[in-house]
mmCIF file of C-alpha atoms and ligand atoms in Angstrom:
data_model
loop_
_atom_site.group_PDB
_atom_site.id
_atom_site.type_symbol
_atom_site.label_atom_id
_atom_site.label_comp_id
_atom_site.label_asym_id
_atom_site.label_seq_id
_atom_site.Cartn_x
_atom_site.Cartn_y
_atom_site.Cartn_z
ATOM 1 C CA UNK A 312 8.372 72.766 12.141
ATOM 2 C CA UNK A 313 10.689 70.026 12.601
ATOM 3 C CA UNK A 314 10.285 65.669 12.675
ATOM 4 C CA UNK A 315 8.840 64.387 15.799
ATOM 5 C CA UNK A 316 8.472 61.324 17.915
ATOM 6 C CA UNK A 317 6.157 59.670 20.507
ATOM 7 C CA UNK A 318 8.863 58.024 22.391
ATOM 8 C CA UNK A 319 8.652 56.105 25.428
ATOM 9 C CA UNK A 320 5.586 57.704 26.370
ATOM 10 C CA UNK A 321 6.292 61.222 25.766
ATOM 11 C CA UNK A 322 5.932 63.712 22.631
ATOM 12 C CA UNK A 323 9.841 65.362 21.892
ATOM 13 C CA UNK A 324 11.412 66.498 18.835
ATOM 14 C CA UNK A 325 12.899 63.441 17.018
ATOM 15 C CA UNK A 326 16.322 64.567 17.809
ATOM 16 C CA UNK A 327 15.865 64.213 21.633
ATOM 17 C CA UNK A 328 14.606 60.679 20.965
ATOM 18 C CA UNK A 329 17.850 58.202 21.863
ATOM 19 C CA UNK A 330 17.987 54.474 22.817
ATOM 20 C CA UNK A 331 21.088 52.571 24.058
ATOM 21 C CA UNK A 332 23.686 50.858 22.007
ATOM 22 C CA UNK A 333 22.758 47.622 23.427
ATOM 23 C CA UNK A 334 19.137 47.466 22.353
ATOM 24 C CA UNK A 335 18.064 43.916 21.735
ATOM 25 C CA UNK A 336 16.566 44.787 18.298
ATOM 26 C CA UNK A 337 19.550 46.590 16.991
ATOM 27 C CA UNK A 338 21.545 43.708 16.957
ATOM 28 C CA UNK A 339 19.182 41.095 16.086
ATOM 29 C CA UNK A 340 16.113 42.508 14.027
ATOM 30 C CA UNK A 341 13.630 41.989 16.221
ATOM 31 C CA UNK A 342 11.228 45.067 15.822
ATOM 32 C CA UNK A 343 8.526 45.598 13.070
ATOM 33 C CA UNK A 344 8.001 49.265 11.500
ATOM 34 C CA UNK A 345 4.991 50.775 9.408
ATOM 35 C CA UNK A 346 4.873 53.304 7.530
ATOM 36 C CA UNK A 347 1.902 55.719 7.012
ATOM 37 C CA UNK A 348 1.140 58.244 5.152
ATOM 38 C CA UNK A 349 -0.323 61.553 6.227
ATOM 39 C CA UNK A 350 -1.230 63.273 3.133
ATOM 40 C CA UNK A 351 -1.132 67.688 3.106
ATOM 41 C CA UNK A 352 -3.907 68.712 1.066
ATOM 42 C CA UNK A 353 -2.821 72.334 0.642
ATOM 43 C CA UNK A 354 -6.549 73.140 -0.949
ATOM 44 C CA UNK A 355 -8.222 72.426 2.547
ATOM 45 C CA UNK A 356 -5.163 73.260 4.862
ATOM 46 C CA UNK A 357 -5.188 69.747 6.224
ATOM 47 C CA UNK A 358 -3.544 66.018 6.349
ATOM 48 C CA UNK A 359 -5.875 63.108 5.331
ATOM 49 C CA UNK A 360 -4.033 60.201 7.249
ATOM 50 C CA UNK A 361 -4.513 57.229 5.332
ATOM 51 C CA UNK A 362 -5.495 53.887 6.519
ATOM 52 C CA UNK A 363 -3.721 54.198 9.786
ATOM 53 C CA UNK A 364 -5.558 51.738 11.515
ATOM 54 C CA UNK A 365 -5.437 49.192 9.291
ATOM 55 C CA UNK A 366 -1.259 49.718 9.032
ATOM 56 C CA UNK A 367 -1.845 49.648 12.950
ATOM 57 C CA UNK A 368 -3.959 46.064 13.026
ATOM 58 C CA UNK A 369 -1.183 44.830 10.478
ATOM 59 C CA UNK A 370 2.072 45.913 12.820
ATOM 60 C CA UNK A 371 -0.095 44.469 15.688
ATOM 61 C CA UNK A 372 -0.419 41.293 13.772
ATOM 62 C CA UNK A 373 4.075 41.266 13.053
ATOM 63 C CA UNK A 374 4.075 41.939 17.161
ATOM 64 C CA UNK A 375 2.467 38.454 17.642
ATOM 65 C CA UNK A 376 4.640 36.691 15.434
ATOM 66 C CA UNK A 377 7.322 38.532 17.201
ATOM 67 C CA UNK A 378 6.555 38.010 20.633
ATOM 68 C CA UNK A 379 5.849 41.777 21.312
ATOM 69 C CA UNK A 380 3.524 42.945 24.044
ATOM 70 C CA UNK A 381 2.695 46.495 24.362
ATOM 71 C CA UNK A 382 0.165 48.407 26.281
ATOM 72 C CA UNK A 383 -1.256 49.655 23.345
ATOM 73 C CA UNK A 384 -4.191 48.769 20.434
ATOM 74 C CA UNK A 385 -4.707 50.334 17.366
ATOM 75 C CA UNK A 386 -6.844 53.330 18.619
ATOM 76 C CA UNK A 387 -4.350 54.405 21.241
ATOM 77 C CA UNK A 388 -1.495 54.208 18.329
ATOM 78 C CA UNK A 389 -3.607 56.213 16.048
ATOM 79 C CA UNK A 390 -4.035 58.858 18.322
ATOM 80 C CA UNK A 391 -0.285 58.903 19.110
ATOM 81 C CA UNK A 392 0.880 59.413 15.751
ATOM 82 C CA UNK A 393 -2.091 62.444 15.015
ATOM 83 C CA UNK A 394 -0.618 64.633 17.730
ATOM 84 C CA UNK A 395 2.954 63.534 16.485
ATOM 85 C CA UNK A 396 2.113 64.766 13.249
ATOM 86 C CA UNK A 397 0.019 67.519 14.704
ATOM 87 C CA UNK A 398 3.640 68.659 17.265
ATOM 88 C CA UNK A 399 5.518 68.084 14.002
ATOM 89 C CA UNK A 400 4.066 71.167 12.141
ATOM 90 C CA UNK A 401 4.482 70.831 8.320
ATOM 91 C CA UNK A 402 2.504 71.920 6.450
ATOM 92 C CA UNK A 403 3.254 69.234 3.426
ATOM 93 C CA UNK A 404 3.178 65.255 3.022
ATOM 94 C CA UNK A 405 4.497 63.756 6.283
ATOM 95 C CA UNK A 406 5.704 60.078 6.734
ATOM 96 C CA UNK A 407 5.392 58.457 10.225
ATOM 97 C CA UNK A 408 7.531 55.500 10.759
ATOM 98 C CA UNK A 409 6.236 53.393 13.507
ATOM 99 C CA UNK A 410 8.623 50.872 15.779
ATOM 100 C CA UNK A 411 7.555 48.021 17.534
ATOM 101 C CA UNK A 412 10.807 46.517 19.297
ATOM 102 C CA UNK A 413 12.995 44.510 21.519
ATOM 103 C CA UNK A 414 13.988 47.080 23.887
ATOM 104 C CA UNK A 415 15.501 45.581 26.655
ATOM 105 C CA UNK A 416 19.682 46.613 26.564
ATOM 106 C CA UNK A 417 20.674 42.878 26.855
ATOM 107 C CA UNK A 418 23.126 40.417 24.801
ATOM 108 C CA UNK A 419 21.350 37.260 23.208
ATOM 109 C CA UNK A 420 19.144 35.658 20.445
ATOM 110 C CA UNK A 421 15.518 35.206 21.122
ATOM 111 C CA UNK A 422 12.021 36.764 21.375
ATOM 112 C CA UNK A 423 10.773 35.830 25.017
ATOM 113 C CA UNK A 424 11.858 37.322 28.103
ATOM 114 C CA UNK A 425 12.387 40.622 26.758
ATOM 115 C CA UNK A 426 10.830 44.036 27.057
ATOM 116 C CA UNK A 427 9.263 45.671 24.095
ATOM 117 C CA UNK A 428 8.528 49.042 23.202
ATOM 118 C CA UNK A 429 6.733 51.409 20.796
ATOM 119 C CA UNK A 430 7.786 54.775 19.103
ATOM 120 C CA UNK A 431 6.444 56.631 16.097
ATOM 121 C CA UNK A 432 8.156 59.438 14.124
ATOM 122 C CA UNK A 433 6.626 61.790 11.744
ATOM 123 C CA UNK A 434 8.891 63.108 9.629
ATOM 124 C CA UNK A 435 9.041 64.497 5.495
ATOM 125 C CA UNK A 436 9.417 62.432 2.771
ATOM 126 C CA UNK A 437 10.429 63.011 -0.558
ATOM 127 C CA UNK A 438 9.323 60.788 -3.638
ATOM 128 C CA UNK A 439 10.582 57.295 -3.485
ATOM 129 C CA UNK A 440 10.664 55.990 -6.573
ATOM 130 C CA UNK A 441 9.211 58.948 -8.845
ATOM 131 C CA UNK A 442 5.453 58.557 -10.639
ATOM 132 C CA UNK A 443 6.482 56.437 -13.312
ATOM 133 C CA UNK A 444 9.103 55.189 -15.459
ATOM 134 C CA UNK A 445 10.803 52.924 -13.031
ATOM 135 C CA UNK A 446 13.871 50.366 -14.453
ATOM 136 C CA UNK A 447 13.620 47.080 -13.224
ATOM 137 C CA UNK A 448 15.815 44.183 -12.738
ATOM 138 C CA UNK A 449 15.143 40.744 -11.778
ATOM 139 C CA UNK A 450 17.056 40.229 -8.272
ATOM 140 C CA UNK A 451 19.458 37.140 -7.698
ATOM 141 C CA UNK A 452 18.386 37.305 -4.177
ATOM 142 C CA UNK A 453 15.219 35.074 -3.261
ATOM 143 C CA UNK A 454 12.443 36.937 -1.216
ATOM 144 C CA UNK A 455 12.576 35.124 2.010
ATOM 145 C CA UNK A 456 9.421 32.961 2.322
ATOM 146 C CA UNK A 457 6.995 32.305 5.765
ATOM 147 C CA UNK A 458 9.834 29.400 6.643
ATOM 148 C CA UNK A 459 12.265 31.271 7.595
ATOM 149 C CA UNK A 460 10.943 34.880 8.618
ATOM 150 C CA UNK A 461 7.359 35.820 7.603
ATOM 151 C CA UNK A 462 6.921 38.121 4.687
ATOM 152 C CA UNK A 463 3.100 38.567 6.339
ATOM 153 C CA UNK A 464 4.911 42.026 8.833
ATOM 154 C CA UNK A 465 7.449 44.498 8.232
ATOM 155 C CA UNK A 466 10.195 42.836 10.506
ATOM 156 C CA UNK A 467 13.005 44.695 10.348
ATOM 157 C CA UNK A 468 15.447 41.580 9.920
ATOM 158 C CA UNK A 469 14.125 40.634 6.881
ATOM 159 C CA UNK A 470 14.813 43.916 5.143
ATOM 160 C CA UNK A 471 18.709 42.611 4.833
ATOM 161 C CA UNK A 472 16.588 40.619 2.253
ATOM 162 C CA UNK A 473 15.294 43.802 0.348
ATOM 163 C CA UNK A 474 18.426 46.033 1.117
ATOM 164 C CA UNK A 475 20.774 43.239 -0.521
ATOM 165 C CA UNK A 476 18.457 43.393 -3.506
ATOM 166 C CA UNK A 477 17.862 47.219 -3.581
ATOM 167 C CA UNK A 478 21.808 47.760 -3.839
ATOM 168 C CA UNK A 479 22.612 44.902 -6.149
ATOM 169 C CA UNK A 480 20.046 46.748 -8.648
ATOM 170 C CA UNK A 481 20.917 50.637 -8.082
ATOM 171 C CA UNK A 482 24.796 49.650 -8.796
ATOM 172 C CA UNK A 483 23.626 48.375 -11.917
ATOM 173 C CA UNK A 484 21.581 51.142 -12.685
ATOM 174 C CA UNK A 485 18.419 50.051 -12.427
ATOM 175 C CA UNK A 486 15.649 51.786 -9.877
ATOM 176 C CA UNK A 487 14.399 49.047 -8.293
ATOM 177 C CA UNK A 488 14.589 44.956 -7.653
ATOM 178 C CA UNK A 489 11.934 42.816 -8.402
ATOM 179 C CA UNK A 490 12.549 39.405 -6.468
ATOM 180 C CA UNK A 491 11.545 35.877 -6.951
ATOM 181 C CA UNK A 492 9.974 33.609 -3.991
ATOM 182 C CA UNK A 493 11.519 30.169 -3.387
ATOM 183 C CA UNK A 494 10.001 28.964 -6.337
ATOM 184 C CA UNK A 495 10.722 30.986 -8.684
ATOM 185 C CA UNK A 496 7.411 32.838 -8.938
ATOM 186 C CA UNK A 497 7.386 36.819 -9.282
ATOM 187 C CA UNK A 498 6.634 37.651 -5.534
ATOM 188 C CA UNK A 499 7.175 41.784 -5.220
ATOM 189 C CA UNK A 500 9.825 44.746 -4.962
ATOM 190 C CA UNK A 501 12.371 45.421 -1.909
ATOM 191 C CA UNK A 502 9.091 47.565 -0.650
ATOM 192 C CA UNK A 503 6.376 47.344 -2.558
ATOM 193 C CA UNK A 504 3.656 45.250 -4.265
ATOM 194 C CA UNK A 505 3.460 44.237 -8.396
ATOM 195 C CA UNK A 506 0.269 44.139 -10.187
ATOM 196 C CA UNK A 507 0.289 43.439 -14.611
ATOM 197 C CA UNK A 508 -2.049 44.136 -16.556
ATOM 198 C CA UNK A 509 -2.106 41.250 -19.392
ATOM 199 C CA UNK A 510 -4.045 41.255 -21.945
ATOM 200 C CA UNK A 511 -7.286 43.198 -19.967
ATOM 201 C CA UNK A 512 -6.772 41.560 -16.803
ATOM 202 C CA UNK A 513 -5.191 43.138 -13.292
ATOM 203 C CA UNK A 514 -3.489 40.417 -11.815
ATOM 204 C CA UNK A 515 -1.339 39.962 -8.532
ATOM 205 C CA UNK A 516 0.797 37.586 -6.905
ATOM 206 C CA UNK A 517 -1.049 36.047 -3.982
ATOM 207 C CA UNK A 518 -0.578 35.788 -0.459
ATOM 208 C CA UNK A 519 1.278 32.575 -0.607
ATOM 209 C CA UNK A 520 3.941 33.794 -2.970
ATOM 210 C CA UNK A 521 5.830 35.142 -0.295
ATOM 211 C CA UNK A 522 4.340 38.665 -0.263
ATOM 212 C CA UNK A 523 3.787 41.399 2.391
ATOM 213 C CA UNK A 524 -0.113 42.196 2.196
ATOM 214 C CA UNK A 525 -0.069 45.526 1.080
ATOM 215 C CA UNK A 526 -2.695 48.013 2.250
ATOM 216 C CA UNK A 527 -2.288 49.937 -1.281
ATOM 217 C CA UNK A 528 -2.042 46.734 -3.043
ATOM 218 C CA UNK A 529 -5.595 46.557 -1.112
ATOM 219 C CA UNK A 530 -7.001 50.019 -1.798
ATOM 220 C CA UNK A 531 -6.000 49.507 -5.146
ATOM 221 C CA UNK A 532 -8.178 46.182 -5.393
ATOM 222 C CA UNK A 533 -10.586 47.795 -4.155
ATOM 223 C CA UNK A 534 -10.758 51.070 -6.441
ATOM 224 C CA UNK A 535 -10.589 49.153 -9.533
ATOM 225 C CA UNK A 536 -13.388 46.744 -8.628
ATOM 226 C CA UNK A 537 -15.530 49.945 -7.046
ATOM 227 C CA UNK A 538 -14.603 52.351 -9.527
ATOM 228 C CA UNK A 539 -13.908 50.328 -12.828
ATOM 229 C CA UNK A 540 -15.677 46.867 -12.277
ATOM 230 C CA UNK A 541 -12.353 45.330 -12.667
ATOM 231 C CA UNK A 542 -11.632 42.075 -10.178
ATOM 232 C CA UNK A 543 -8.070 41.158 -9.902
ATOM 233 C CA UNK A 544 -6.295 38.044 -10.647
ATOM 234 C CA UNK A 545 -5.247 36.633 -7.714
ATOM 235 C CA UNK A 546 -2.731 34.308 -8.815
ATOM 236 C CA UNK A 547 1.362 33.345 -9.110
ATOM 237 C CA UNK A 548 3.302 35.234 -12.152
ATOM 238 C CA UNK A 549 5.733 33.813 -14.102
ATOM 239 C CA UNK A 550 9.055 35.962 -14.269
ATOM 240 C CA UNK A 551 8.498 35.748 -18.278
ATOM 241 C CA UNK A 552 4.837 37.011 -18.127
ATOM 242 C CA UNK A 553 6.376 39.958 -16.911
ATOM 243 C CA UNK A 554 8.214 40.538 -19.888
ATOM 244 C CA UNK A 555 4.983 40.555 -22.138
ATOM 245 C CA UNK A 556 2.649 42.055 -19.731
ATOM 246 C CA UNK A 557 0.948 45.272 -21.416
ATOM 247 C CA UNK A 558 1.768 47.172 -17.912
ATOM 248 C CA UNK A 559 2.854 46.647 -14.753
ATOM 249 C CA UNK A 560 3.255 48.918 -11.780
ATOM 250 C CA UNK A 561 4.463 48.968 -7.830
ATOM 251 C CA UNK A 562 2.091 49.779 -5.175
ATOM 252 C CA UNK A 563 3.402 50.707 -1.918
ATOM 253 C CA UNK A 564 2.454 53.547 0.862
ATOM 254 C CA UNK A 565 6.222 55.173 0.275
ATOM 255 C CA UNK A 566 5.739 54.438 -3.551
ATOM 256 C CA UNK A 567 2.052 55.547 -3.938
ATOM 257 C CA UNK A 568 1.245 53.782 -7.665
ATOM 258 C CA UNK A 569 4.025 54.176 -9.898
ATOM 259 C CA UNK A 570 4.414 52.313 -13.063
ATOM 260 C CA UNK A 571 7.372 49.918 -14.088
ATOM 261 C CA UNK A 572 8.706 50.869 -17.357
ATOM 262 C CA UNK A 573 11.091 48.040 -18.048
ATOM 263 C CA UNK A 574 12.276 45.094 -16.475
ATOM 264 C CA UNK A 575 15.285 43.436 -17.541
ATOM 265 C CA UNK A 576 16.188 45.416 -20.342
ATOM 266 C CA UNK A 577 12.690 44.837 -22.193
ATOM 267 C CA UNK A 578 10.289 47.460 -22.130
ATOM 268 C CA UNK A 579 6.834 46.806 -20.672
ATOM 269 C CA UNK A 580 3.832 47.171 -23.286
ATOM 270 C CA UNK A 581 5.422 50.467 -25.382
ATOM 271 C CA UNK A 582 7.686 51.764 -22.359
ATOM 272 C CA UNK A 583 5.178 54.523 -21.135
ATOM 273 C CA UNK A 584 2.482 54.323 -18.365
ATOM 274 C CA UNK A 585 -0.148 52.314 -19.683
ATOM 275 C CA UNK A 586 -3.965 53.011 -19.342
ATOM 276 C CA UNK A 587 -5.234 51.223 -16.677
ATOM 277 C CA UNK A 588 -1.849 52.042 -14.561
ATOM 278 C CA UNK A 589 -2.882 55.679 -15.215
ATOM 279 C CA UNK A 590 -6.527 55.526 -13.954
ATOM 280 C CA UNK A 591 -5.921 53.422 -11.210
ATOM 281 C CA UNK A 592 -2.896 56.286 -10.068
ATOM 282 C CA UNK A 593 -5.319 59.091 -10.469
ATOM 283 C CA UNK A 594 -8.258 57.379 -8.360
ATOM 284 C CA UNK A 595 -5.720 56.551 -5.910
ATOM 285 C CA UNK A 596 -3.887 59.928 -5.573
ATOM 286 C CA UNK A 597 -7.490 61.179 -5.239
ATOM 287 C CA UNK A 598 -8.756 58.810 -2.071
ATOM 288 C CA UNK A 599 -4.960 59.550 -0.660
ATOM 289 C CA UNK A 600 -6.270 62.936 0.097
ATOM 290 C CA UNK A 601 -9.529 61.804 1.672
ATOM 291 C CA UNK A 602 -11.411 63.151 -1.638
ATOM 292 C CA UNK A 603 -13.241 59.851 -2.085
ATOM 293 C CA UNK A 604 -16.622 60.751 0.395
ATOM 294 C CA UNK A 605 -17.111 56.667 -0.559
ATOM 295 C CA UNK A 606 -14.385 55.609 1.246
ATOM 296 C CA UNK A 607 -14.480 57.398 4.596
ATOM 297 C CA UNK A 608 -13.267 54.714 7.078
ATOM 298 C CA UNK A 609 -10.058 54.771 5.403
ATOM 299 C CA UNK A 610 -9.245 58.473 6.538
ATOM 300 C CA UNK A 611 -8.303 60.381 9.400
ATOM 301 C CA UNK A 612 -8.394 64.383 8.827
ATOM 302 C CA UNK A 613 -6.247 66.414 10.654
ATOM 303 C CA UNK A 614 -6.373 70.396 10.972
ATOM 304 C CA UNK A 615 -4.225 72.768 12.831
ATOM 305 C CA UNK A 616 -6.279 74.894 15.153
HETATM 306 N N1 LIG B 576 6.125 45.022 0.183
HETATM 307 C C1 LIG B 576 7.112 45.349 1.026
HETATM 308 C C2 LIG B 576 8.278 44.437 1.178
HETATM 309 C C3 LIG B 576 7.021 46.553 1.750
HETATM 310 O O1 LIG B 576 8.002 46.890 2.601
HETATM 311 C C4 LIG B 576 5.900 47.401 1.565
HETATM 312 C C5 LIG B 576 5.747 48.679 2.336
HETATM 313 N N2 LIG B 576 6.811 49.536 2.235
HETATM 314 C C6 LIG B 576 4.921 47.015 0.656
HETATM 315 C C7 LIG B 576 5.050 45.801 0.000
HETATM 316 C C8 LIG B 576 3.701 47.862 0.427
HETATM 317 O O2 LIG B 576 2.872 47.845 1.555
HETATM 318 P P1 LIG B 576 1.878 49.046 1.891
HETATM 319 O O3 LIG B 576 1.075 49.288 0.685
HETATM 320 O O4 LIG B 576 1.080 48.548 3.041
HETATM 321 O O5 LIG B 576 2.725 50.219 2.248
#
C-alpha cells in the first residue's frame, strides 16, 4: 500500500516518479490537473470512482486552451488511473491528481512548440475543509476572469490566484476565501463552487461569473432537481446576499458538500447547517459511493481480485 503514478507511460510507485528542474510547466504554469475521487466503500470492499470521465472530457477541454496534445482520450485516461488506484492498494478514499503539462526541459514563455505530457497519481486524502462549519472571508484578491487566464480548466497558473487568497484568509483565521469576479459579483472559493439557499431557492453563480464548472456543483444540480424537484438559480450573487442568505455551502470533489457557516463575521441563517444543505450532503455522500442505481454512468467500480 503506498501512492502511485502512471508516469510517462509506465505504472511505479509515486516516489520513483521524477521530472527535470527545467520543465517548461514548472516555471511557467502551463499544465492543467484534475482531481478525482475514488470513493472506498468498506461495506462492499470496493472504490466507486466518481465521474472520471467527465473530470477527463473537462481536463481535455483546459489541454485545448492550453495547446496540449497527448496521445490519449478520456477512455484511455480512465483506464490509467483504475489500475493506478488498483497498484496503489488502499483500502480507503483515494485522490488521483491528474497532470496535463509542458514537458519539454526548455527556457521560454509560450504554449506552441513544446512537448506535453500526462501523469496521474493516486494517492490518500484527508478531509479538506471538514463537513460543515466553514469561516469565510471575503478575499481582496479578484478571481481572474476568461481575459486573462480561463477560469473554464484547472490551469495550474491560475491557482497563484486561489493560493494568494487561501493564505490571506487562513492568517486571519478564517477556513476559506470566497472571491469576487471583476465585477464585483460572488464568483466561488480558492477550489470550490458556492450555492445559497435564499429564501427557498438554490441559486448559483453562473458560468460567466468567472467560475470553474464544477462537476459536483453539477451532480448537485442534478440531485436536487431529480431527487427534490428543486431547479437552481442560475444567476450572479451579490456579495451582500450572501450575508442574508438562509444557507450557503461549497461544492467541490476535494470538499465533497460542506456548508459555510459564516462569512465575514456574520453568521449564515442561525450558524448551523441548514436543511436543504443537509439533504443535498446526504444524497450526495450517497451517489459518491455508487449507491444511487439511478445514476450509473457517473460510476466506475473497482474491486481487488
Ligand atoms: N472551483 C475551483 C477553483 C476548483 O479548483 C474546483 C476543484 N477543486 C472546483 C471549483 C470544484 O470542481 P469539481 O466539483 O469539479 O471538483
Amino acid at each position: 500500500m503506498e501512492p502511485y503514478a502512471f508516469f510517462k507511460g509506465q505504472y511505479m510507485p509515486l516516489k520513483d516518479a521524477k521530472i527535470g528542474i527545467l520543465t517548461q510547466a514548472l516555471h511557467y504554469g502551463t499544465a492543467c490537473f484534475g482531481g478525482i475521487r475514488a470513493n472506498w466503500d468498506a461495506e462492499k470492499q470496493q472504490f466507486c470512482i466518481f465521474r472520471m470521465k467527465d473530470h477527463y472530457r473537462r481536463q481535455l477541454d483546459a489541454c485545448k486552451i492550453l495547446n496540449i496534445c497527448l496521445p490519449y482520450d478520456e477512455n484511455d485516461m480512465a483506464e490509467f488511473t483504475v489500475e493506478t488506484v488498483r497498484r496503489a492498494g488502499f483500502k480507503e478514499n483515494v485522490y488521483c491528481r491528474p497532470l496535463a503539462y509542458k514537458s519539454s526541459e526548455a527556457i521560454g514563455v509560450k504554449l506552441h512548440g513544446l512537448e506535453d505530457d500526462f501523469f496521474v497519481i493516486a494517492t490518500t486524502l484527508g478531509p479538506y475543509l471538514g463537513t460543515g462549519g466553514i469561516k469565510c472571508c471575503t478575499s481582496s484578491w479578484r478571481r481572474v476572469s476568461d481575459s486573462q487566464i480561463s477560469p473554464r480548466g484547472k490551469i495550474t497558473g491560475i491557482y497563484v490566484n486561489s493560493a494568494l487568497a487561501k493564505t490571506d484568509a487562513n492568517r486571519a483565521g478564517f477556513d476559506e476565501a470566497i472571491m469576487l469576479n471583476e465585477n464585483g459579483h460572488i464568483s466561488e472559493g480558492t477550489g470550490e463552487n458556492i450555492f445559497v439557499v435564499i429564501k427557498g431557492q438554490l441559486i448559483t453563480p453562473p458560468s460567466y461569473d468567472s467560475i470553474l464548472l464544477g462537476i459536483t456543483r453539477d451532480t448537485v444540480m442534478q440531485l436536487a432537481k431529480n431527487e427534490l424537484g428543486i431547479e437552481t438559480v442560475e444567476r450572479s450573487i451579490d456579495r451582500s446576499e450572501l450575508y442574508v442568505a438562509d444557507e450557503a455551502f461549497f461544492t467541490g470533489t476535494a470538499t465533497n458538500v460542506a456548508a459555510i457557516s459564516s462569512v465575514d463575521h456574520r453568521n449564515i441563517g442561525s450558524g448551523e447547517m441548514g436543511p436543504l444543505t443537509t439533504k443535498l450532503q446526504a444524497l450526495f455522500n450517497q451517489a459518491a459511493l455508487g449507491r444511487n442505481p439511478k445514476y450509473s454512468e457517473w460510476y466506475t467500480f473497482l474491486k481487488y481480485d
